[in-house]
Short mmCIF file of C-alpha atoms in Angstrom, two decimals:
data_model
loop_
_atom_site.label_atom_id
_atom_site.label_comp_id
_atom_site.label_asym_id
_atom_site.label_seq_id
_atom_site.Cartn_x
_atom_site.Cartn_y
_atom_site.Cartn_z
CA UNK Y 1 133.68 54.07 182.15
CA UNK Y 2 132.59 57.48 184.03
CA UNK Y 3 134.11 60.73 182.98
CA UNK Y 4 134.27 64.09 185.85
CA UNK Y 5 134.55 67.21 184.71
CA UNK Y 6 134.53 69.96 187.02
CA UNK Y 7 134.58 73.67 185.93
CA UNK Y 8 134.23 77.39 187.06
CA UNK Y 9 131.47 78.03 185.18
CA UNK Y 10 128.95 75.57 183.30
CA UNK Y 11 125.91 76.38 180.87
CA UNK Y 12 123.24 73.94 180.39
CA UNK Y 13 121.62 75.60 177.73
CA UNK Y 14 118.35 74.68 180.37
CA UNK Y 15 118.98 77.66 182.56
CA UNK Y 16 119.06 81.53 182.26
CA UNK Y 17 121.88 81.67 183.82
CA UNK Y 18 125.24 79.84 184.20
CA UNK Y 19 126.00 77.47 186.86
CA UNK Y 20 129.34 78.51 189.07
CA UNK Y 21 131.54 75.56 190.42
CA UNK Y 22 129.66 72.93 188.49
CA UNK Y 23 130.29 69.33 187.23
CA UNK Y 24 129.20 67.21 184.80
CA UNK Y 25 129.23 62.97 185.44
CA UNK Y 26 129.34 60.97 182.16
CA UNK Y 27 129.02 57.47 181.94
CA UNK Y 28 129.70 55.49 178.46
CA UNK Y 29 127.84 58.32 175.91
CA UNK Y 30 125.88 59.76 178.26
CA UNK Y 31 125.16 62.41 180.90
CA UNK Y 32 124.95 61.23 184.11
CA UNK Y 33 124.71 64.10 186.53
CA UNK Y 34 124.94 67.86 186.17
CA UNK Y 35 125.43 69.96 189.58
CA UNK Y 36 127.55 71.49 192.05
CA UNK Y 37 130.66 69.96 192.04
CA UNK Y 38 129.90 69.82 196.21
CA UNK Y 39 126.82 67.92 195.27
CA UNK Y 40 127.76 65.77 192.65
CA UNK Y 41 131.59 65.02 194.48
CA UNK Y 42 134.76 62.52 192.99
CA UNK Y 43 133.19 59.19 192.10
CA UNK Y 44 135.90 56.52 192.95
CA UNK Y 45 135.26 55.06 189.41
CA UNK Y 46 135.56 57.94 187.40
CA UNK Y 47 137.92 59.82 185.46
CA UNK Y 48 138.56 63.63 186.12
CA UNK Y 49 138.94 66.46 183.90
CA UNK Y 50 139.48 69.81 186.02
CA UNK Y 51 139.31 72.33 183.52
CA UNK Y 52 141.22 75.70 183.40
CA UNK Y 53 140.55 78.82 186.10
CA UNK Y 54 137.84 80.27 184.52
CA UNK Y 55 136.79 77.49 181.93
CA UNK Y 56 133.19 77.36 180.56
CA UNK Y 57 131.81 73.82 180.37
CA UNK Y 58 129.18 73.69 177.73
CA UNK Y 59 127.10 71.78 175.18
CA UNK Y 60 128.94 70.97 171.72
CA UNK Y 61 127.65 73.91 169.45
CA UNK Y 62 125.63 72.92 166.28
CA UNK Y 63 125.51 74.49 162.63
CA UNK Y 64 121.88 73.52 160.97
CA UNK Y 65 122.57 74.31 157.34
CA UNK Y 66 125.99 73.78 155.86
CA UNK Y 67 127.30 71.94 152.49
CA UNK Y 68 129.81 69.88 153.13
CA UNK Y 69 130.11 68.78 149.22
CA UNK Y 70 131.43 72.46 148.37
CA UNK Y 71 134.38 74.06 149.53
CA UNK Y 72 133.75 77.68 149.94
CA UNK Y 73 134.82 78.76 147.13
CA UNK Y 74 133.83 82.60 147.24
CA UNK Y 75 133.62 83.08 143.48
CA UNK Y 76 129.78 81.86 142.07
CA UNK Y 77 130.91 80.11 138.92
CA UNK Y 78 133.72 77.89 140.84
CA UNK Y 79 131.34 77.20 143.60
CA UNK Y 80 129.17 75.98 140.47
CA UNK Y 81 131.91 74.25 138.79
CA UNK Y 82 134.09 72.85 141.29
CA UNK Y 83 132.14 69.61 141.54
CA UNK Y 84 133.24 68.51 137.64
CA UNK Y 85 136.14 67.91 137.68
CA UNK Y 86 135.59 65.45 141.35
CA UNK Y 87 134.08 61.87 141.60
CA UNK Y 88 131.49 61.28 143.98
CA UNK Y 89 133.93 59.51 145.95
CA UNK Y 90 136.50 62.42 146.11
CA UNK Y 91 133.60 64.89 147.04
CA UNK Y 92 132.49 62.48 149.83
CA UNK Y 93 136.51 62.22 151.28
CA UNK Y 94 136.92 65.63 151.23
CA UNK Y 95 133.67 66.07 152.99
CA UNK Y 96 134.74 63.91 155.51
CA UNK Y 97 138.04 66.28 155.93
CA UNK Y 98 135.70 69.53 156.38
CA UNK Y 99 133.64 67.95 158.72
CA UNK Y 100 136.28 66.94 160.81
CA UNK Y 101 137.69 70.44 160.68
CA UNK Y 102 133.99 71.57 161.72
CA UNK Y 103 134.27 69.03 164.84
CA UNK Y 104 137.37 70.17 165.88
CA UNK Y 105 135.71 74.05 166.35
CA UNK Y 106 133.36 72.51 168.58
CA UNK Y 107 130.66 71.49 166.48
CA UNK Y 108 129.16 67.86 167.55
CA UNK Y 109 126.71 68.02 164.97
CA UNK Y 110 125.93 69.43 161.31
CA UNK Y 111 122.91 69.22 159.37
CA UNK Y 112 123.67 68.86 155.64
CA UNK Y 113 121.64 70.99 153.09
CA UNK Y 114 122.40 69.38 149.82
CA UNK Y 115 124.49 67.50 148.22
CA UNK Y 116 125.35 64.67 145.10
CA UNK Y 117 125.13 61.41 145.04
CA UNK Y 118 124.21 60.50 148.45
CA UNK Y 119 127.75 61.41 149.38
CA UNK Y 120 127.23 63.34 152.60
CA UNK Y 121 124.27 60.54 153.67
CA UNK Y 122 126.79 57.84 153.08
CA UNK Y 123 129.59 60.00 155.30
CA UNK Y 124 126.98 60.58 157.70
CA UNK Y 125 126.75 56.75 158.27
CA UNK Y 126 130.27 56.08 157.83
CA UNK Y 127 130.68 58.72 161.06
CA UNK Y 128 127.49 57.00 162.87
CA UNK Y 129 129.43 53.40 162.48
CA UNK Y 130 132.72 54.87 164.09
CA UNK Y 131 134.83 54.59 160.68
CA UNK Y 132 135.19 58.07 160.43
CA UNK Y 133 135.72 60.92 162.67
CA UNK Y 134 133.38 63.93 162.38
CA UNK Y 135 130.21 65.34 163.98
CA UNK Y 136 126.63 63.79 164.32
CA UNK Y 137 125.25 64.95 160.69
CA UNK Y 138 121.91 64.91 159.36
CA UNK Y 139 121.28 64.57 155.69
CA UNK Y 140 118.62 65.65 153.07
CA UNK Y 141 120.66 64.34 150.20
CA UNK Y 142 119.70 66.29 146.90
CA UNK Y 143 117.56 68.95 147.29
CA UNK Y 144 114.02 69.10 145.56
CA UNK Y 145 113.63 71.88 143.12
CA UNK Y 146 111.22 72.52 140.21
CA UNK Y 147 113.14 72.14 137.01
CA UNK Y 148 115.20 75.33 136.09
CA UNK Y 149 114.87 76.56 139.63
CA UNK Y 150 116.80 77.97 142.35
CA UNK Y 151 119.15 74.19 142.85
CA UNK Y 152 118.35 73.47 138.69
CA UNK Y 153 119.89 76.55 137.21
CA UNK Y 154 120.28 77.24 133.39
CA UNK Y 155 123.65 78.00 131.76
CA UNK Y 156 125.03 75.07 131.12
CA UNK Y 157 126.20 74.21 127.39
CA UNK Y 158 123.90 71.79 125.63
CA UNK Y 159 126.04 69.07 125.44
CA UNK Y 160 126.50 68.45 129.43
CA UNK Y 161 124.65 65.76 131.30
CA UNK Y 162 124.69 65.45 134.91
CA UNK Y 163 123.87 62.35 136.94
CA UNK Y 164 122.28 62.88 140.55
CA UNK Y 165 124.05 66.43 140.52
CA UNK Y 166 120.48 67.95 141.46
CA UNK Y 167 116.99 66.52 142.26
CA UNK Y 168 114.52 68.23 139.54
CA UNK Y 169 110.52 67.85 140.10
CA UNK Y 170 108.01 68.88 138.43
CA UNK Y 171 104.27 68.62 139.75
CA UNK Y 172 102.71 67.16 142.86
CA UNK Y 173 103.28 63.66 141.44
CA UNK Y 174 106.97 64.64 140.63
CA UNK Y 175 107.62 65.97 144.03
CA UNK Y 176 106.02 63.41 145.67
CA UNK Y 177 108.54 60.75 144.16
CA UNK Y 178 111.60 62.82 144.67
CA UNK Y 179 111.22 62.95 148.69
CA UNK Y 180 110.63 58.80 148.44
CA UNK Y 181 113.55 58.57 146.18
CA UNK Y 182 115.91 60.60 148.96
CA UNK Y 183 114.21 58.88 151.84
CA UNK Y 184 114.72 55.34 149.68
CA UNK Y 185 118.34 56.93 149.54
CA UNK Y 186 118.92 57.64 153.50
CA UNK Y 187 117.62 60.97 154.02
CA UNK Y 188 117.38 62.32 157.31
CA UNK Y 189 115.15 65.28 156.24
CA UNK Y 190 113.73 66.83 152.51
CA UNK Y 191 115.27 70.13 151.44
CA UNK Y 192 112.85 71.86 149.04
CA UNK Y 193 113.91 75.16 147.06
CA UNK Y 194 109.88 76.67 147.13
CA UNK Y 195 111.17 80.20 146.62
CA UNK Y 196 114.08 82.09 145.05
CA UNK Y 197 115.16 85.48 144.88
CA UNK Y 198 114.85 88.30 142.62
CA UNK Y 199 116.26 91.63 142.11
CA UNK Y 200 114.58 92.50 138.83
CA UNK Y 201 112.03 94.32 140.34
CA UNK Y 202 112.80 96.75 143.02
CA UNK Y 203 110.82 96.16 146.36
CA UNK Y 204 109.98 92.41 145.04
CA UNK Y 205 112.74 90.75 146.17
CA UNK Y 206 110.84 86.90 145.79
CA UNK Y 207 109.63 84.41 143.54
CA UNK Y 208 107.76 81.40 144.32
CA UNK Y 209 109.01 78.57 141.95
CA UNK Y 210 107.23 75.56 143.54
CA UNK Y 211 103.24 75.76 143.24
CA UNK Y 212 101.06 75.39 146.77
CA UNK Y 213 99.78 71.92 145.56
CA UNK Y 214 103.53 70.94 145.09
CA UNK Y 215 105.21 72.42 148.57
CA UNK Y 216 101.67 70.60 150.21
CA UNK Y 217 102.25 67.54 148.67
CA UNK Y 218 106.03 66.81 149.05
CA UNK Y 219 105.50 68.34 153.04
CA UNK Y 220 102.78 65.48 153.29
CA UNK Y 221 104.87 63.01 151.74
CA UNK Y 222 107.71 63.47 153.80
CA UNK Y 223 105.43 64.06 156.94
CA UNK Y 224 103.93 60.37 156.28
CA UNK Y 225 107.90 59.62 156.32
CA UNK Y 226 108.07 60.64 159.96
CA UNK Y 227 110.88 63.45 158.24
CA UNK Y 228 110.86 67.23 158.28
CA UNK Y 229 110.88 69.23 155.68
CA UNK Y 230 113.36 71.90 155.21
CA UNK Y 231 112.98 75.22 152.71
CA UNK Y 232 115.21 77.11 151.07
CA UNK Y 233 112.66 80.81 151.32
CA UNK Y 234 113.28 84.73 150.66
CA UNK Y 235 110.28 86.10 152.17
CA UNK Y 236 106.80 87.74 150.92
CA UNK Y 237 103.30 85.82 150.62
CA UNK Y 238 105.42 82.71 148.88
CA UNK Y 239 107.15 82.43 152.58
CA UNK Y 240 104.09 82.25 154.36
CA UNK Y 241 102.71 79.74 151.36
CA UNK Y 242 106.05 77.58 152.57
CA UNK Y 243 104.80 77.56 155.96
CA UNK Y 244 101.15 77.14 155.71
CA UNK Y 245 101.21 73.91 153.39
CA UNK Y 246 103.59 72.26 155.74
CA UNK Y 247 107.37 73.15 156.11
CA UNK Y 248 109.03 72.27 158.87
CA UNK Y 249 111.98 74.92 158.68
CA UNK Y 250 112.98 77.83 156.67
CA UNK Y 251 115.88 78.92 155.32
CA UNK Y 252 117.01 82.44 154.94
CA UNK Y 253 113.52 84.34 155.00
CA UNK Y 254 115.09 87.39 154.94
CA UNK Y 255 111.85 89.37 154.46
CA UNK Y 256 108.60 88.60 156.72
CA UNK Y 257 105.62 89.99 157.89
CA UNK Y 258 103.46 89.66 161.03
CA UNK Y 259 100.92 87.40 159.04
CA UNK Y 260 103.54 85.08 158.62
CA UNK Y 261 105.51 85.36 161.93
CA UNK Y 262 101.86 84.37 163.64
CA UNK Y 263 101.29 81.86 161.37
CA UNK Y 264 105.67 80.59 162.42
CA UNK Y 265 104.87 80.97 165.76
CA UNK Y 266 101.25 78.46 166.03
CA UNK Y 267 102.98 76.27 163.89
CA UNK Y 268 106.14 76.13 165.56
CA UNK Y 269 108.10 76.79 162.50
CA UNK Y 270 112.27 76.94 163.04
CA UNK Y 271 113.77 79.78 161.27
CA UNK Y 272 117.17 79.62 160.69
CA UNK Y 273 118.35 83.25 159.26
CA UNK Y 274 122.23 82.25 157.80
CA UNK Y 275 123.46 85.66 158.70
CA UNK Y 276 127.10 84.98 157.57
CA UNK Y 277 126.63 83.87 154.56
CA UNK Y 278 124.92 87.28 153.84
CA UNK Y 279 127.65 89.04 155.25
CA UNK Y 280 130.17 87.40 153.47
CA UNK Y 281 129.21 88.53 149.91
CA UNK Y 282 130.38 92.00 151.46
CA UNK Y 283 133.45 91.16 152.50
CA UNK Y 284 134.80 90.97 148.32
CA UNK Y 285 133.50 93.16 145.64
CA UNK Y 286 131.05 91.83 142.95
CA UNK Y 287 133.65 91.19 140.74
CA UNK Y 288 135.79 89.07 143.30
CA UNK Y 289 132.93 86.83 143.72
CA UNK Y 290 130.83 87.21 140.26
CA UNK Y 291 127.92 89.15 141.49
CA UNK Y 292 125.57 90.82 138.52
CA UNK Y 293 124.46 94.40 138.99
CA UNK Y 294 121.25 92.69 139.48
CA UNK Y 295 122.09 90.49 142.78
CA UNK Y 296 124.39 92.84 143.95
CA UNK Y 297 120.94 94.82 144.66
CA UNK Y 298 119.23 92.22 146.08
CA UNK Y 299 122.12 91.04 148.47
CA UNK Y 300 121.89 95.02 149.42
CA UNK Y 301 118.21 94.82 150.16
CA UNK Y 302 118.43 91.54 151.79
CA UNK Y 303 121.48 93.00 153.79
CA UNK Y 304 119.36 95.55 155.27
CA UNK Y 305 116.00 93.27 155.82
CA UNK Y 306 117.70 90.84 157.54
CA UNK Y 307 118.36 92.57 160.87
CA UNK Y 308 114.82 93.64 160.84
CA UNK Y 309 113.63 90.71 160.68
CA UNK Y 310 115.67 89.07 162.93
CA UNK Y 311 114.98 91.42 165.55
CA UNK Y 312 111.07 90.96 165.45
CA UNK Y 313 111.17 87.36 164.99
CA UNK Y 314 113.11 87.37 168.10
CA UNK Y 315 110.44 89.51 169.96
CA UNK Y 316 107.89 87.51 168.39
CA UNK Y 317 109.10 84.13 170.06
CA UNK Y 318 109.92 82.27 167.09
CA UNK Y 319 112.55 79.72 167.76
CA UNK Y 320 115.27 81.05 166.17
CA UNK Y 321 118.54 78.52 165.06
CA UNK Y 322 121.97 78.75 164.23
CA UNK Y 323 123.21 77.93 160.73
CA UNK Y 324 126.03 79.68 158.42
CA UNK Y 325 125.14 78.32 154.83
CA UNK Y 326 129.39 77.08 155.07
CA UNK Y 327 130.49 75.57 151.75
CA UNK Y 328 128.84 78.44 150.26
CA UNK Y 329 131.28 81.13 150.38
CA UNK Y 330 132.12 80.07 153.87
CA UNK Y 331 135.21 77.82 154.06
CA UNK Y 332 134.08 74.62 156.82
CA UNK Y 333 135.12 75.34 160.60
CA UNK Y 334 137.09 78.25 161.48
CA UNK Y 335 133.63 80.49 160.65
CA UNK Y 336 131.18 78.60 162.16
CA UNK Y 337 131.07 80.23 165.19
CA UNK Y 338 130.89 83.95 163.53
CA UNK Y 339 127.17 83.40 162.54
CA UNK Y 340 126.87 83.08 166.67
CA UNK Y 341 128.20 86.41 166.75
CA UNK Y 342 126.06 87.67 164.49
CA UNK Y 343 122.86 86.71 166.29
CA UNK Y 344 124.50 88.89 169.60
CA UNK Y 345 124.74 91.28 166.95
CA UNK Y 346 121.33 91.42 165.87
CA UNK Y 347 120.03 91.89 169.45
CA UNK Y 348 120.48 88.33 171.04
CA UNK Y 349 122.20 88.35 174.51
CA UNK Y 350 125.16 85.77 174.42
CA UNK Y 351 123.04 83.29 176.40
CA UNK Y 352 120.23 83.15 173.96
CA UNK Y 353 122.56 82.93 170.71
CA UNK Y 354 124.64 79.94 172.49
CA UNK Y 355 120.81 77.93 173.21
CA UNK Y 356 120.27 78.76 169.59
CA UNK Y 357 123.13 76.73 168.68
CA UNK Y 358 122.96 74.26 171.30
CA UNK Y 359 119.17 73.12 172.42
CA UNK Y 360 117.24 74.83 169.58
CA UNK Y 361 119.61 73.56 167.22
CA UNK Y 362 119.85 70.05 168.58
CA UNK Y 363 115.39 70.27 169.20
CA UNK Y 364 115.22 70.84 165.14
CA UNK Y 365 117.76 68.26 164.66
CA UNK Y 366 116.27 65.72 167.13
CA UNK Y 367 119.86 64.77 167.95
CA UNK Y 368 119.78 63.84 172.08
CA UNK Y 369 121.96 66.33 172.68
CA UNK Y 370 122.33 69.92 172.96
CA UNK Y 371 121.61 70.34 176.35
CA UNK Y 372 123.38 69.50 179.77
CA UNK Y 373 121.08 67.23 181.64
CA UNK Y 374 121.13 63.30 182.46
CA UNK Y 375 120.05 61.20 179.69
CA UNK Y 376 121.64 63.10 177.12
CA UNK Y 377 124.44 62.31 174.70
CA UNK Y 378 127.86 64.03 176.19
CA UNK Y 379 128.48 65.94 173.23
CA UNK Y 380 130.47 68.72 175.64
CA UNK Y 381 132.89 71.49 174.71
CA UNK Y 382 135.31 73.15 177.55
CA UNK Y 383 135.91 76.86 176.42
CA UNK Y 384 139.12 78.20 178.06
CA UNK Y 385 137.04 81.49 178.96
CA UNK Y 386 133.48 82.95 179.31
CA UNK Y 387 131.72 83.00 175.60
CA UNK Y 388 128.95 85.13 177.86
CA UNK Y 389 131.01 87.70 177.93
CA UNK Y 390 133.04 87.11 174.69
CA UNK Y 391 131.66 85.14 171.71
CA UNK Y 392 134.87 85.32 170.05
CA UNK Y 393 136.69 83.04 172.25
CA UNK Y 394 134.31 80.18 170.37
CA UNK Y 395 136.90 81.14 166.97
CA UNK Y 396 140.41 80.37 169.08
CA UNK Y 397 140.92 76.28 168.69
CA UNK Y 398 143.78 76.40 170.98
CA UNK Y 399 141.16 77.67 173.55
CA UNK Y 400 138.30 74.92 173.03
CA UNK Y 401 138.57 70.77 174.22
CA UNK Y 402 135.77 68.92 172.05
CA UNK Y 403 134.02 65.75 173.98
CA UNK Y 404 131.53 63.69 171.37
CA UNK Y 405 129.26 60.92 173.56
CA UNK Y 406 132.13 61.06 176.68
CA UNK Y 407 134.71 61.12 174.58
CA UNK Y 408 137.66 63.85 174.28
CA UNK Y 409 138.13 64.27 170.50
CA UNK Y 410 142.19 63.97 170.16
#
């Protein structure tokens, strides 16, 4: 079965600029052909999709680091909580429900940052096998932190046991056998926690929990794997630790310096900056959302870092990604898109936020998708206006048509 569609305007996320009175040929899952629609024509055998004056055909968008176990809830002891009272099973079905929401925004894939019980691996597979409707999502299962660290927090009363809530290590050794027991699980990827942050001390906004021997010997573990590994960071000399013993991707990284932005840039390091969720803390007061005195300084600090960064990471040539930390304060699909616009807003042209969320994205994610070119998977999205010149038409459902592999998702 071959798909046509034909529109105004296509980008490829290959090309600086967009491609006027273009088409895109699909056959089964797959790009065929990307051109001029005078080059490319009307295939006898195929069906065609003629999309609104002044429709952008594009690649479906991807978010790298959401939660889809947590609902975002906007208050910290809820978002802590809220996983009690719920089964496994009920966390994984209601997963599947925000993911599907997240699809129907326009986003063909997901990359999952943590969650219980395998749930969001097993929903991952039950998606792959056609069972259930959502995005292409890659998995970590738990993440790995050191015990009482950043994902193994105190506070809980004595008496409570949790099974497979969290993935505590402890050691080389320790870490070693937690990324073997997520890959033994289905993991896609290992998320470790190697830093955390701290607003204790002003102007020291970081604290490395995992050792060096640990973060080198659970990135080596997973590297054997064939799996990246993925870090939850802050910044300061325990960022560039992160990198230099072998993470793949970091998370956050709100503060860095040109030592380490070399050291991202030789090793070809993603950095994936979750704007929104940042943002997001200031859209309630502390007390709406349970913030101490002493995090509502560091979310200030980090507030103001954060652009900086961003802004010489960009002119540094790091590849730069697209992910909104949703779950986490972030309810799952109608925000997605807002952590686009806040890469425009931190000095990104339009074009260069979109390939962030389409073929940078899709490169860390090593989905075949991402871009428009034959070969690749026809994850497609036709935007009923120019997100070039407005980003904000990505946030208008009525205004977007979601294709996953070929097919229109109804």
């Amino acid at each position: 079965m071959k798909l046509l569609i034909q529109a105004d305007q296509i980008i490829d996320s290959v090309s600086a600029k967009a491609l006027k009175k273009g088409a895109v040929l699909v056959e089964d899952e797959r790009i065929l052909a990307v051109g001029r629609q005078a080059d490319i024509g009307l295939p006898d055998d195929a069906r065609v999709v003629v999309a609104p004056p002044g429709a952008t055909l594009m690649p479906g968008l991807a978010d790298v680091h959401v939660h889809l176990a947590y609902s975002g809830s906007r208050h910290k002891k809820a978002f802590r909580a809220e996983l009690i009272e719920m089964s496994y099973a009920a966390v994984a079905l209601r997963a599947a429900r925000f993911a599907e929401a997240t699809l129907r925004m326009g986003f063909t894939a997901l990359r999952d940052m943590h969650a219980p019980g395998g749930t969001i691996i097993d929903l991952a597979a039950s998606i792959e096998k056609g069972e259930t409707l959502g995005p292409r999502i890659k998995a970590c299962g738990r993440g790995l932190s050191v015990t009482g660290g950043h994902m193994d927090q105190p506070g809980w009363a004595d008496h409570t046991h949790f099974r497979d809530l969290t993935q505590p290590c402890d050691g080389p050794v320790g870490f070693r056998k937690g990324a073997r027991e997520e890959i033994k699980r289905g993991a896609d990827f290992i998320k470790i926690n190697s830093s955390c942050s701290d607003g204790t001390r002003i102007g020291v906004w970081n604290r490395q929990e995992m050792t060096n021997e640990e973060i080198a010997a659970v990135c080596d573990e997973a590297h054997m794997w064939g799996v990246k590994v993925a870090a939850h960071t802050v910044g300061g000399e325990s960022l560039y630790n992160t990198i230099l013993h072998g993470a793949d991707t970091v998370e956050h990284a709100h503060w860095q310096d040109d030592k380490t932005r070399d050291l991202m840039v030789k090793r070809g390091t993603f950095y994936i900056p979750t704007l929104l969720v940042n943002e997001r803390n200031f859209e309630f007061t502390p007390e709406e959302q349970g913030a101490t005195p002493t995090s509502w300084r560091w979310l200030n600090a980090s507030r103001e870092a954060k652009w900086k960064t961003l802004a010489a990471a960009r002119k540094a040539g790091i590849k730069i990604c697209c992910g909104t930390d949703a779950g986490y304060m972030i309810p799952h699909g109608p925000m997605n898109w807002r952590e686009i616009g806040l890469l425009i807003q931190g000095g990104l042209t339009n074009m260069e936020a979109i390939i962030a969320a389409t073929a940078t994205n899709h490169d860390l994610l090593e989905i075949d998708a991402g871009r428009l070119q034959p070969g690749k998977f026809a994850d497609m999205l036709i935007v009923n206006g120019d997100p070039l010149k407005d980003i904000t038409i990505l946030s208008k459902p009525e205004s977007l048509r979601v294709f996953k592999g070929g097919r229109e998702v109804l």
